[in-house]
Coordinates of C-alpha atoms in Angstrom, one line a residue:
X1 CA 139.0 -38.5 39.6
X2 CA 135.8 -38.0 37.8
X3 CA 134.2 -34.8 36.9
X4 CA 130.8 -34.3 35.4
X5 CA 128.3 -32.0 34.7
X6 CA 124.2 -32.7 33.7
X7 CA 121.6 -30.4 33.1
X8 CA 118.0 -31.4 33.4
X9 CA 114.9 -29.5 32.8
X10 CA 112.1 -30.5 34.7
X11 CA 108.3 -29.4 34.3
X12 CA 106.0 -29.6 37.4
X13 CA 102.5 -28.1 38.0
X14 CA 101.3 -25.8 41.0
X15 CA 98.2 -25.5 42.1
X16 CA 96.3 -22.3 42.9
X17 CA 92.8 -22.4 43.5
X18 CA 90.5 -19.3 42.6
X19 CA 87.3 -18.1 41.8
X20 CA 85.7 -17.8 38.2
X21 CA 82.1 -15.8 37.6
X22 CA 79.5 -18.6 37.3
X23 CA 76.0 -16.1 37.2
X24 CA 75.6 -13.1 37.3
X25 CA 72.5 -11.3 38.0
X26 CA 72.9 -7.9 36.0
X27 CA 70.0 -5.6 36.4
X28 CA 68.3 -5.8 33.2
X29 CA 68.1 -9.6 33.2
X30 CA 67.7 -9.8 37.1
X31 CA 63.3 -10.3 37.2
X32 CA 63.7 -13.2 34.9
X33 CA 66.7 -14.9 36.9
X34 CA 64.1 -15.2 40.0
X35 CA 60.8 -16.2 40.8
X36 CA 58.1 -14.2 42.3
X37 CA 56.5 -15.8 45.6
X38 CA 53.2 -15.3 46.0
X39 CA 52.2 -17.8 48.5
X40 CA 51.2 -17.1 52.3
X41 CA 54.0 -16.4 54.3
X42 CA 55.2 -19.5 55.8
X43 CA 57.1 -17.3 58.8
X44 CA 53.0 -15.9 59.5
X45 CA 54.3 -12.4 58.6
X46 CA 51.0 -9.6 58.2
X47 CA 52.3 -9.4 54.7
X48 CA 50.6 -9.7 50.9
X49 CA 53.5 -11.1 48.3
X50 CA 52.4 -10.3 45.2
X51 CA 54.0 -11.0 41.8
X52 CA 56.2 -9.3 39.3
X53 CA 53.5 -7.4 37.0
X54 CA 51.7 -6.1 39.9
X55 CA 55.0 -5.3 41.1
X56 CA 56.0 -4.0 38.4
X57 CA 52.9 -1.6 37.7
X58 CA 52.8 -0.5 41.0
X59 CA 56.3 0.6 41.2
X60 CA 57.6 -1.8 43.9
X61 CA 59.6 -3.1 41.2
X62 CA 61.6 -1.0 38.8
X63 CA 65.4 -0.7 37.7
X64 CA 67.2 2.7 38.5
X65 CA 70.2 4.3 37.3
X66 CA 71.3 0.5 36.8
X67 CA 70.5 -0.7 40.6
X68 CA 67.2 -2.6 41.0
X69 CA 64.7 -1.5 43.4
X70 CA 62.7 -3.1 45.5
X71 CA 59.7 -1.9 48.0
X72 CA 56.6 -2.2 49.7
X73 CA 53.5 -0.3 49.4
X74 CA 54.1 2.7 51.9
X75 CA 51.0 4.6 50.7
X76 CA 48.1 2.6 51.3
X77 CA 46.3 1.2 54.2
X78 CA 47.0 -2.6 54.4
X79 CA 44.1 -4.9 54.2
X80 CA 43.7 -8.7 54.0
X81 CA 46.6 -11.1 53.8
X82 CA 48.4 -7.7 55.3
X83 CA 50.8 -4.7 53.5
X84 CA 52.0 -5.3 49.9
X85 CA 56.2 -6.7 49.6
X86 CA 58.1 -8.4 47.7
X87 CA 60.0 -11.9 48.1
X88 CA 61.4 -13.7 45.1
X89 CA 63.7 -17.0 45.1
X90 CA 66.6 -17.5 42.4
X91 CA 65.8 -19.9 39.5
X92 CA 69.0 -21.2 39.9
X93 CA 70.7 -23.6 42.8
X94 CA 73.8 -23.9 43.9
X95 CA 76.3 -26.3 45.2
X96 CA 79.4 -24.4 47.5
X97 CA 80.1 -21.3 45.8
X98 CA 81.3 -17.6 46.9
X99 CA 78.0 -15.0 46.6
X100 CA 79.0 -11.5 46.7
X101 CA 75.9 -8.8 47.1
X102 CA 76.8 -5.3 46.5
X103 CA 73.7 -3.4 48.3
X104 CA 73.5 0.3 48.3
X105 CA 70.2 0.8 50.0
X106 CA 68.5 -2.2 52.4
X107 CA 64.9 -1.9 54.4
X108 CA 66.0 -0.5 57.4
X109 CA 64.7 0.9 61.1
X110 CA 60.7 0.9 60.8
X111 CA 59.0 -0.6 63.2
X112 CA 57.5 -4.3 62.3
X113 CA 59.7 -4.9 59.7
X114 CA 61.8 -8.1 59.1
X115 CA 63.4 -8.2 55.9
X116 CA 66.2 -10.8 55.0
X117 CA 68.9 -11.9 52.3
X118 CA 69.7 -15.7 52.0
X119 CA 69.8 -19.2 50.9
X120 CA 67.6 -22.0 51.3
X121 CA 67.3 -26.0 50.5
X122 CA 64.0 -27.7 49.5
X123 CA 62.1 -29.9 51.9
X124 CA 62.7 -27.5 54.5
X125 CA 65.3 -27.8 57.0
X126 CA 66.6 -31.2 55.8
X127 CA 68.9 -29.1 52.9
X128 CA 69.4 -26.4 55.2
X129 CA 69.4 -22.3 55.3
X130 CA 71.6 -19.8 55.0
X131 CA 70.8 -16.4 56.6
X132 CA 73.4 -13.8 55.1
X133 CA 71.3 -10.7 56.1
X134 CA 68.6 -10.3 58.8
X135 CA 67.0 -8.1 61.3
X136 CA 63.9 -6.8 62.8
X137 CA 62.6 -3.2 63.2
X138 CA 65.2 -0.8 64.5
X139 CA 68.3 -3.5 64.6
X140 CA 71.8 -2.4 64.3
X141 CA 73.5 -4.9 63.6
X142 CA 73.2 -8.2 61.3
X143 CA 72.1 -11.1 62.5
X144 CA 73.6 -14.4 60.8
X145 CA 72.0 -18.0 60.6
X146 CA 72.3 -21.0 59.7
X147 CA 69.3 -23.4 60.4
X148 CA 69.4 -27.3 60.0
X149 CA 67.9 -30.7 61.6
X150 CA 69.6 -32.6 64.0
X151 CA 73.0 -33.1 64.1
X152 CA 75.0 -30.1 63.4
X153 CA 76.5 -27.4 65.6
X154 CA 79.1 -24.8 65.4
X155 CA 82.1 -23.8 67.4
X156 CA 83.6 -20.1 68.6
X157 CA 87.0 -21.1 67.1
X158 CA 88.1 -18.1 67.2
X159 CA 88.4 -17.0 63.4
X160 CA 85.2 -14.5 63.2
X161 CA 84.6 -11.3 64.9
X162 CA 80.9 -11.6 65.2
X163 CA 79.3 -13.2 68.6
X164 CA 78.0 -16.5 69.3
X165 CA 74.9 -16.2 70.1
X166 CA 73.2 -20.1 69.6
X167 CA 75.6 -22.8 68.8
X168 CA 73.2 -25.8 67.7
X169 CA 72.0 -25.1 64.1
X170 CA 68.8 -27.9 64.7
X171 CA 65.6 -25.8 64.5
X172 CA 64.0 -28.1 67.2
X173 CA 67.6 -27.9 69.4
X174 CA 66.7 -28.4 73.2
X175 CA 67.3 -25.1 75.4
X176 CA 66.9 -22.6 72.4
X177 CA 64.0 -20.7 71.2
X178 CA 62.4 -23.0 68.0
X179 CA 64.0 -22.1 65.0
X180 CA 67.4 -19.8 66.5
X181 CA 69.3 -21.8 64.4
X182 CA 73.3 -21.6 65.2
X183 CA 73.1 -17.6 65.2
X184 CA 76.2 -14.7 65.1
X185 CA 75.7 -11.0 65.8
X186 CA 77.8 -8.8 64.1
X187 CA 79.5 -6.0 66.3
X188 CA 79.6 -3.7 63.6
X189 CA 76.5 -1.1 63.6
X190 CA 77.2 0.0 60.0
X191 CA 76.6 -4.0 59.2
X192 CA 72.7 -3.6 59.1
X193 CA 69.6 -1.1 58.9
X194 CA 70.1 2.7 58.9
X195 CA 73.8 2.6 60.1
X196 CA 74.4 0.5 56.9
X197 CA 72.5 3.0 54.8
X198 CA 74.0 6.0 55.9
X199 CA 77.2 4.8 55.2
X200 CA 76.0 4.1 51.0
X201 CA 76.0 0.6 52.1
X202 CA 78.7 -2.1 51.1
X203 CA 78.9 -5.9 50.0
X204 CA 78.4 -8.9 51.8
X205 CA 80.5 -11.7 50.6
X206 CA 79.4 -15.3 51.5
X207 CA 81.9 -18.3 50.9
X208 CA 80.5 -22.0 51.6
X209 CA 82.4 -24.7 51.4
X210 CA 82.6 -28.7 52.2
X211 CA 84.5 -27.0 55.7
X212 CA 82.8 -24.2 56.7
X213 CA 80.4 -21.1 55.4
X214 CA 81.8 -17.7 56.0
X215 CA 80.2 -14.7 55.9
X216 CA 81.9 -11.1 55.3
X217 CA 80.6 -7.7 55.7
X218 CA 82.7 -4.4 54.0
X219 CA 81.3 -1.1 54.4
X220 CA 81.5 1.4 51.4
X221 CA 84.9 2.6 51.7
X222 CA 86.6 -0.7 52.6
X223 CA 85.9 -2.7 50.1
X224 CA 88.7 -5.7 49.0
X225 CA 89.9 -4.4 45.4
X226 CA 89.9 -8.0 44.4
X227 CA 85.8 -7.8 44.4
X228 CA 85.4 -4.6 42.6
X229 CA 88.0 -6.0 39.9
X230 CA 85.7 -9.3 39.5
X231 CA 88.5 -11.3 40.8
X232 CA 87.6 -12.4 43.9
X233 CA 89.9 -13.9 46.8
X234 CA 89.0 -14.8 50.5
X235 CA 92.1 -15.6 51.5
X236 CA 93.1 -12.2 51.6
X237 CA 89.9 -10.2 53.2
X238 CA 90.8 -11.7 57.0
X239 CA 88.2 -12.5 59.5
X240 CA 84.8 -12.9 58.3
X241 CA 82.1 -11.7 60.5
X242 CA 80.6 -14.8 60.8
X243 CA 82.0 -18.4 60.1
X244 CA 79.6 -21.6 60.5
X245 CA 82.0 -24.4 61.0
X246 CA 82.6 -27.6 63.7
X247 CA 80.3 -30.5 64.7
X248 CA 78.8 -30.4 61.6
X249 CA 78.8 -32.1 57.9
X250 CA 78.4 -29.1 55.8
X251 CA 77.8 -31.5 52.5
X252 CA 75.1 -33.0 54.2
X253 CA 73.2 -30.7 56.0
X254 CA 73.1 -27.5 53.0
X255 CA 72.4 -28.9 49.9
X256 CA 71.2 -27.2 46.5
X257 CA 70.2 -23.7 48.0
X258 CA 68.4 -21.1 46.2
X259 CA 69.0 -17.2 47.1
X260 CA 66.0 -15.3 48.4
X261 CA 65.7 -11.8 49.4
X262 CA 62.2 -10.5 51.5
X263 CA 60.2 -8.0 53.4
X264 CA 57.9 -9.2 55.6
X265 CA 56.0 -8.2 58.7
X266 CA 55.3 -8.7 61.9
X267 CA 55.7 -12.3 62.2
X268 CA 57.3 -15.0 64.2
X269 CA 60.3 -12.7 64.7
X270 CA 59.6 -9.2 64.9
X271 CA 55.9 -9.8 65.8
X272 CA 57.5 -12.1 68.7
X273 CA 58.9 -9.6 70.1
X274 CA 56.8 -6.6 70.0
X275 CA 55.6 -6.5 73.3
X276 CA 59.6 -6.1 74.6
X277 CA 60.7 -3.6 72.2
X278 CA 60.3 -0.6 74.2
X279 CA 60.4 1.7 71.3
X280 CA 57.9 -0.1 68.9
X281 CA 55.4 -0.8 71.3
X282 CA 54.7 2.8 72.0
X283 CA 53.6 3.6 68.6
X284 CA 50.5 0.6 69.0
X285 CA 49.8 -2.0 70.8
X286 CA 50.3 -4.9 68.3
X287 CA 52.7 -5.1 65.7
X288 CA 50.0 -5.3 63.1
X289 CA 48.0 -2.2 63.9
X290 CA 50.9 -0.8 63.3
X291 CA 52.2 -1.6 59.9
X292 CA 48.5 -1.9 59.0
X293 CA 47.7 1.9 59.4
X294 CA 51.0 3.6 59.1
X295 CA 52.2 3.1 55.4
X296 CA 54.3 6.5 55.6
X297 CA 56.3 4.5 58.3
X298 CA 57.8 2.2 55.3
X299 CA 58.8 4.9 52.7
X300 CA 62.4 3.6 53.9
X301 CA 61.9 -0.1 53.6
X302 CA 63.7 -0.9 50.2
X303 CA 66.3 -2.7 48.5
X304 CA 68.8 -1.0 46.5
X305 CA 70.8 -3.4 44.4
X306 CA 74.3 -2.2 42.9
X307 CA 75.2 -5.4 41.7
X308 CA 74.9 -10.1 43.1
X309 CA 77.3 -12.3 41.2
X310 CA 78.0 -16.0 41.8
X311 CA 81.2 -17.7 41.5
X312 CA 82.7 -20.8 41.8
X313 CA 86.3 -22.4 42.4
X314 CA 87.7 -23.2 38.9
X315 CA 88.7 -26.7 39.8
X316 CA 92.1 -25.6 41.1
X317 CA 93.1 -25.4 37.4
X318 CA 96.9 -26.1 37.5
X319 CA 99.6 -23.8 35.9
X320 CA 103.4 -24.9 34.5
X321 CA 106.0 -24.2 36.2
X322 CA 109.8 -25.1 34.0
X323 CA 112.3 -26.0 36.5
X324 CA 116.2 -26.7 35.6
X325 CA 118.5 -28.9 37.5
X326 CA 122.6 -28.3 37.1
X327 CA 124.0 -31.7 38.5
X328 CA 127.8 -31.9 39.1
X329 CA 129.5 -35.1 40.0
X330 CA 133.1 -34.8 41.5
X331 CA 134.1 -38.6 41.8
X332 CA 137.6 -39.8 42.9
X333 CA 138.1 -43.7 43.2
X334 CA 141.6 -45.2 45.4
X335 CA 143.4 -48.3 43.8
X336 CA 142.9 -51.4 46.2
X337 CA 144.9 -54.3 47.4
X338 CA 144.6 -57.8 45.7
X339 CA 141.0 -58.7 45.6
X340 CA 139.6 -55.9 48.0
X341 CA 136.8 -54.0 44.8
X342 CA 137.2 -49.9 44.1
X343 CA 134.3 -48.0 46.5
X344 CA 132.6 -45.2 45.3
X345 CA 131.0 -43.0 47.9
X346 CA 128.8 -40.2 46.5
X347 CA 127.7 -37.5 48.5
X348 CA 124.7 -35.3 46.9
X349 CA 123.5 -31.5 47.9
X350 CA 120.2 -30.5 46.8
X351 CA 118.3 -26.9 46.7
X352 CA 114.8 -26.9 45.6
X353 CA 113.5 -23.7 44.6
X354 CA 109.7 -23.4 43.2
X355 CA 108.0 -19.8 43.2
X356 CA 108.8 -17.8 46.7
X357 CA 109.6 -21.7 48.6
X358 CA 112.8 -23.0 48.6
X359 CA 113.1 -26.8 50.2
X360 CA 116.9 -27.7 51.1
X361 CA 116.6 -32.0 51.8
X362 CA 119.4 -33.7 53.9
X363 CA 122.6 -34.3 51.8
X364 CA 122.7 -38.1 51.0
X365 CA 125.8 -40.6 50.8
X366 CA 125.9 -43.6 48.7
X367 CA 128.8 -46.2 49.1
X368 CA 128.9 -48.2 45.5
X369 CA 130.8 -51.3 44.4
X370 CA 132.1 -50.8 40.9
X371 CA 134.6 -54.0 40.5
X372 CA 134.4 -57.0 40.4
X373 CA 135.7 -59.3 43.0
X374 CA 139.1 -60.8 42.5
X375 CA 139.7 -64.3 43.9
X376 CA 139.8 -64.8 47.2
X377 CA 143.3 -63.5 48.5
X378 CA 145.9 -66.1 49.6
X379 CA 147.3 -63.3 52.2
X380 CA 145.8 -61.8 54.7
X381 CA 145.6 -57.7 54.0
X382 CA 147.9 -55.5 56.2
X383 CA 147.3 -52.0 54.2
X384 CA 143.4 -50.7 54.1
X385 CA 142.7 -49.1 50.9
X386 CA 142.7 -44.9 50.7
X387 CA 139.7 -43.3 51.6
X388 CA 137.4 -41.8 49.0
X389 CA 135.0 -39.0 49.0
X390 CA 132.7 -38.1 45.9
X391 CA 130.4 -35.2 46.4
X392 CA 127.4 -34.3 43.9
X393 CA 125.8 -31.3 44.3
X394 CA 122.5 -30.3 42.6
X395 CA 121.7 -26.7 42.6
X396 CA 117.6 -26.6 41.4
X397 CA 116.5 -22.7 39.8
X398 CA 112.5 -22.4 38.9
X399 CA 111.7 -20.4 35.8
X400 CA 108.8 -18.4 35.8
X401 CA 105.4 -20.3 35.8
X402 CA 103.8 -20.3 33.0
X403 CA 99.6 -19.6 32.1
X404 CA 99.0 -22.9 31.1
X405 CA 99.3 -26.5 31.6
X406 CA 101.7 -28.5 31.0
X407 CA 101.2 -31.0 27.7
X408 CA 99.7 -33.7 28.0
X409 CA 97.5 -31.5 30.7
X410 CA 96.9 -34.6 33.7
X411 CA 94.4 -32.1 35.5
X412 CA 91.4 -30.5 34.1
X413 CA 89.4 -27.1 35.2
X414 CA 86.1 -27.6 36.1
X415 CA 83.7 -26.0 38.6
X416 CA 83.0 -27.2 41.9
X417 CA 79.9 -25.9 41.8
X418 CA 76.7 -28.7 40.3
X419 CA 74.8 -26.2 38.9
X420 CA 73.0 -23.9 41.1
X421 CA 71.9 -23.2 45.0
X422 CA 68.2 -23.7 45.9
X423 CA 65.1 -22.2 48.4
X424 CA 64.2 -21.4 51.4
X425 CA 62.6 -22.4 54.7
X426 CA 63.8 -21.9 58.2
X427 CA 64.3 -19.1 60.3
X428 CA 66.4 -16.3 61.1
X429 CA 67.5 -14.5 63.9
X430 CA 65.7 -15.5 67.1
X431 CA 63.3 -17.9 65.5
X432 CA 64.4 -18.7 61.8
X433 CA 61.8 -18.4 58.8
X434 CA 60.9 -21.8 59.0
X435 CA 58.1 -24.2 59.7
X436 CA 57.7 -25.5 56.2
X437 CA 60.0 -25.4 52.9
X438 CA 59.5 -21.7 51.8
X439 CA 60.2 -20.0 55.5
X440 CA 62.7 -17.5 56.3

């Protein structure tokens, strides 16, 4: 009989993906991280962009008790292009990422307003939009978007609460209105305009990745403790309000997106559908002669930002984890007849433990040889040699992991993320902000 005991120590690596800060727009360097869009407003709005220093000097623009403001003129009669606002674009693009937006004021519930909060791709809609916020006049509830060309559509699979509203995400689709986009309503009224506000607001969290972009609303009081600690994790927040996922190659239809907030007017959206709102068109008969001659109407129509910070994945940076192995071998070997070799059948038992998982494999029995043969025997054999039984059992214990890699490192961190996100163009909600490259 042979008794034996080994101990082996074994170091393997486990990967946990998470989120590391890549930007963040803090208030007193948030004017310089965007740019100020001055252009005509490519969704037709009744609306006059102007730029930070008239911003700026006209109060539309300021920084508050560290939130950053943001307005439109609700004093003055509107003239020309149409009523003073604001839109900027980020300086920045980005490549996947996780975008969290802690609001505590947005423009809510006058009538002929359409403001928004999301993404967009140059050469609009080859590089796609995002719409993470969006609404029109008295709205609820948000409206999420996400506008493309041909060839992409999403699926109810089940893992959002929001409703499906449009499923193909091409702003020319067939048998949707031009520019829906693939569209979600959220069912929760505190999600957008003055039920959002009267709450003290929340944070919308966006995750996109190669597989699908997910959207998550959290009102005031119910917000993860993971995103007020800047440690971010979306695997633990459940279902997102709206998830864009299915028939479509995410990699190749958003690319490079910039994030955008704006307030316009009127419009292809909330002009659109002036005549049908009930409430709205009571106070005038067009959507312009109203936000043209009621500034006091807009007193409400701000931004209010607490915080917006980017992350992205840390290139599942791997950590250490030390593993031990106590092997014992219990061998017994039977004498044999003339010519006929010693066997050695080994029997092995292994437990695998690594973190909370514990893997038990099938037990596994080797037959070996260890003589040589004799010659061959003169006589035939009448007695069969005594059965033998070895058994070797491994019993496998993980040690704590440790913080960093193992030496000789074989993985390195890195960020997912190319740089930045880029502009915007299409629409949103009913008919997108599109029609070319800077739309909403």
């Amino acid at each position: 009989m042979l008794f034996s005991t080994a101990t082996l120590t074994l170091l393997t690596t486990a990967v946990t993906a998470s989120y590391v800060l890549q930007d963040d727009y803090s208030t007193n360097s948030f004017a310089d991280m965007f740019d100020f869009f001055t252009d005509n407003d490519p969704t037709n709005g009744y609306v006059n962009y102007i730029d930070y220093n008239t911003a700026q000097s006209s109060g539309l623009y300021k920084l508050e008790n560290g939130q950053v403001y943001m307005g439109v003129d609700s004093t003055n009669t509107a003239s020309g292009r149409g009523r003073d606002s604001i839109r900027i674009a980020s300086k920045n693009t980005y490549q996947h990422g996780l975008v969290i937006l802690d609001l505590a004021h947005m423009p809510a519930g006058a009538c002929g307003t359409w403001p928004a909060f999301w993404m967009l791709g140059s050469d609009w809609p080859y590089n796609g939009e995002i719409d993470i916020i969006e609404g029109v006049s008295a709205q609820t509830s948000n409206n999420m978007a996400m506008h493309t060309d041909a060839g992409c559509t999403i699926t109810n699979t089940g893992a959002f609460s929001g409703s499906l509203e449009t499923a193909n995400c091409d702003v020319n689709a067939a048998g949707q209105a031009t520019n829906a986009g693939c569209s979600i309503r959220s069912a929760d009224d505190s999600s957008f305009g003055s039920g959002f506000n009267s709450n003290g607001g929340g944070v919308y969290a966006t995750e996109w990745t190669s597989e699908a972009v997910s959207i998550w609303f959290f009102s005031r009081d119910a917000i993860p403790s993971d995103i007020t600690s800047g440690n971010p994790d979306p695997s633990g927040w459940g279902l997102p309000q709206g998830q864009f996922t299915g028939g479509c190659d995410i990699d190749d239809k958003v690319r490079n997106q910039q994030l955008v907030f704006d307030v316009t007017f009127c419009g292809d959206w909330a002009g659109g559908v002036w005549s049908t709102d009930s409430t709205c068109s009571a106070k005038a008969s067009t959507c312009q002669d109203f936000v043209q001659n009621n500034p006091s109407a807009f007193q409400d129509t701000y931004w209010l930002i607490n915080s917006l910070k980017v992350y992205s994945e840390n290139g599942a940076e791997p950590s250490a984890t030390q593993t031990s192995a106590i092997v014992t071998t219990v061998a017994t070997s039977a004498g044999t007849d003339t010519g006929v070799p010693a066997a050695t059948s080994v029997t092995t038992f292994v437990t695998l433990t690594s973190g909370l998982s514990t893997y038990t494999p099938e037990p596994t029995t080797i037959t070996l040889s260890t003589d040589t043969p004799a010659a061959e025997p003169t006589a035939a054999v009448t007695t069969a040699p005594a059965a033998v039984t070895q058994y070797t059992t491994a019993v496998v214990t993980t040690a704590a992991a440790e913080t960093s890699a193992a030496a000789g490192g074989g993985w390195s961190g890195g960020s997912s993320n190319n740089g930045g996100w880029s502009g915007r163009g299409s629409g949103g909600g009913w008919s997108g902000r599109g029609g070319g490259g800077w739309g909403h």
